[in-house]
Amino acid sequence: MKAIAILVLVVLAVFQLAMVARGAITCGQVDANLAPCVPFLTQGGEPGAACCSGVRTLNGNTQSSDDRRTACNCVKAAANRYPNLKDDAAQSLPSKCGISLTVPISRTVNCDTIS
């Protein structure tokens, strides 16, 4: 019985290490990736190369449903910090950068529905 308990603890520890190694996305990472996009999102025009690079990085870092939901909540919180965010610019950002973004840029999206 003691051996089984130790085995369960080892399996749980390995699982925890795997989650840390996987590197779940953080709001700091999302903010850093999208920071170069703020001028485009608030003023319009064309997104710069740094903005599109950040969008691509964000897209690459959101491969799991959990990461997409986390990133969605981070993007939503960030969008709400900018009252002058242009919704049409936010909607067009992925296509202007030539990608299909897995996380919407919106103040109103229900992130619980992201899969």
Short mmCIF file of C-alpha atoms in Angstrom, two decimals:
data_model
loop_
_atom_site.label_atom_id
_atom_site.label_comp_id
_atom_site.label_asym_id
_atom_site.label_seq_id
_atom_site.Cartn_x
_atom_site.Cartn_y
_atom_site.Cartn_z
CA MET A 1 0.00 0.00 0.00
CA LYS A 2 2.84 2.35 0.84
CA ALA A 3 4.45 1.65 -2.54
CA ILE A 4 1.22 2.56 -4.35
CA ALA A 5 0.97 5.84 -2.46
CA ILE A 6 4.56 6.69 -3.38
CA LEU A 7 3.91 5.77 -7.01
CA VAL A 8 0.85 8.04 -7.10
CA LEU A 9 2.87 10.92 -5.64
CA VAL A 10 5.63 10.39 -8.22
CA VAL A 11 3.11 10.37 -11.08
CA LEU A 12 1.51 13.59 -9.77
CA ALA A 13 4.93 15.24 -9.44
CA VAL A 14 5.85 14.27 -13.01
CA PHE A 15 2.52 15.63 -14.24
CA GLN A 16 3.14 18.94 -12.43
CA LEU A 17 6.63 19.20 -13.93
CA ALA A 18 5.24 18.51 -17.38
CA MET A 19 2.70 21.33 -16.98
CA VAL A 20 5.43 23.74 -15.88
CA ALA A 21 7.71 22.62 -18.71
CA ARG A 22 4.88 23.05 -21.21
CA GLY A 23 4.79 26.68 -20.24
CA ALA A 24 1.17 27.72 -20.00
CA ILE A 25 0.68 31.16 -21.49
CA THR A 26 0.50 34.20 -19.21
CA CYS A 27 -1.11 37.62 -19.57
CA GLY A 28 2.37 39.12 -19.50
CA GLN A 29 3.27 37.14 -22.63
CA VAL A 30 0.00 38.07 -24.34
CA ASP A 31 0.47 41.76 -23.49
CA ALA A 32 4.08 41.71 -24.72
CA ASN A 33 3.07 40.06 -27.99
CA LEU A 34 0.28 42.53 -28.69
CA ALA A 35 1.91 45.72 -27.36
CA PRO A 36 3.30 46.65 -30.81
CA CYS A 37 -0.28 46.46 -32.13
CA VAL A 38 -1.70 49.18 -29.85
CA PRO A 39 -1.15 52.02 -32.37
CA PHE A 40 -2.94 50.05 -35.09
CA LEU A 41 -5.74 48.96 -32.76
CA THR A 42 -6.37 52.49 -31.49
CA GLN A 43 -5.59 54.62 -34.55
CA GLY A 44 -6.05 52.34 -37.54
CA GLY A 45 -3.81 52.34 -40.58
CA GLU A 46 -1.65 49.28 -41.13
CA PRO A 47 -0.13 47.01 -38.48
CA GLY A 48 3.63 47.08 -38.44
CA ALA A 49 5.98 44.13 -38.81
CA ALA A 50 6.52 43.95 -35.03
CA CYS A 51 2.76 43.81 -34.48
CA CYS A 52 2.29 40.97 -36.97
CA SER A 53 5.26 39.13 -35.50
CA GLY A 54 3.64 39.37 -32.07
CA VAL A 55 0.31 38.13 -33.44
CA ARG A 56 2.08 35.14 -35.03
CA THR A 57 3.89 34.41 -31.76
CA LEU A 58 0.64 34.61 -29.82
CA ASN A 59 -1.01 32.27 -32.30
CA GLY A 60 1.86 29.80 -31.98
CA ASN A 61 1.70 29.89 -28.20
CA THR A 62 -2.02 29.08 -28.02
CA GLN A 63 -2.17 25.53 -29.28
CA SER A 64 -4.26 24.06 -26.46
CA SER A 65 -7.83 24.99 -25.54
CA ASP A 66 -6.68 26.04 -22.06
CA ASP A 67 -4.05 28.36 -23.52
CA ARG A 68 -6.57 29.85 -25.98
CA ARG A 69 -9.07 30.53 -23.18
CA THR A 70 -6.36 32.04 -20.98
CA ALA A 71 -5.09 34.20 -23.83
CA CYS A 72 -8.65 35.22 -24.69
CA ASN A 73 -9.23 36.46 -21.15
CA CYS A 74 -5.90 38.31 -21.23
CA VAL A 75 -6.73 39.93 -24.59
CA LYS A 76 -10.21 40.88 -23.35
CA ALA A 77 -8.74 42.51 -20.23
CA ALA A 78 -6.13 44.34 -22.31
CA ALA A 79 -8.74 45.52 -24.82
CA ASN A 80 -10.82 46.94 -21.99
CA ARG A 81 -7.84 49.05 -20.87
CA TYR A 82 -8.04 50.94 -24.19
CA PRO A 83 -11.38 52.75 -24.46
CA ASN A 84 -10.37 54.05 -27.89
CA LEU A 85 -9.74 50.56 -29.30
CA LYS A 86 -11.27 50.38 -32.77
CA ASP A 87 -13.36 47.23 -33.07
CA ASP A 88 -12.97 47.16 -36.85
CA ALA A 89 -9.18 47.29 -36.51
CA ALA A 90 -9.28 44.47 -33.94
CA GLN A 91 -11.44 42.35 -36.26
CA SER A 92 -9.17 42.94 -39.25
CA LEU A 93 -5.82 42.47 -37.49
CA PRO A 94 -5.38 38.74 -38.16
CA SER A 95 -6.17 39.04 -41.87
CA LYS A 96 -3.96 42.13 -42.22
CA CYS A 97 -1.13 40.04 -40.74
CA GLY A 98 -1.97 37.14 -43.05
CA ILE A 99 -2.92 34.61 -40.38
CA SER A 100 -5.97 33.00 -38.85
CA LEU A 101 -5.78 33.91 -35.15
CA THR A 102 -7.15 31.31 -32.75
CA VAL A 103 -7.90 33.96 -30.10
CA PRO A 104 -10.36 36.78 -30.84
CA ILE A 105 -9.38 40.37 -30.07
CA SER A 106 -12.54 41.68 -28.49
CA ARG A 107 -13.84 43.39 -25.38
CA THR A 108 -17.06 41.40 -25.39
CA VAL A 109 -16.19 37.81 -26.34
CA ASN A 110 -17.22 35.03 -23.97
CA CYS A 111 -13.86 33.32 -23.50
CA ASP A 112 -15.50 30.28 -21.92
CA THR A 113 -16.77 29.31 -25.38
CA ILE A 114 -13.26 29.19 -26.89
CA SER A 115 -12.18 25.65 -27.68
#
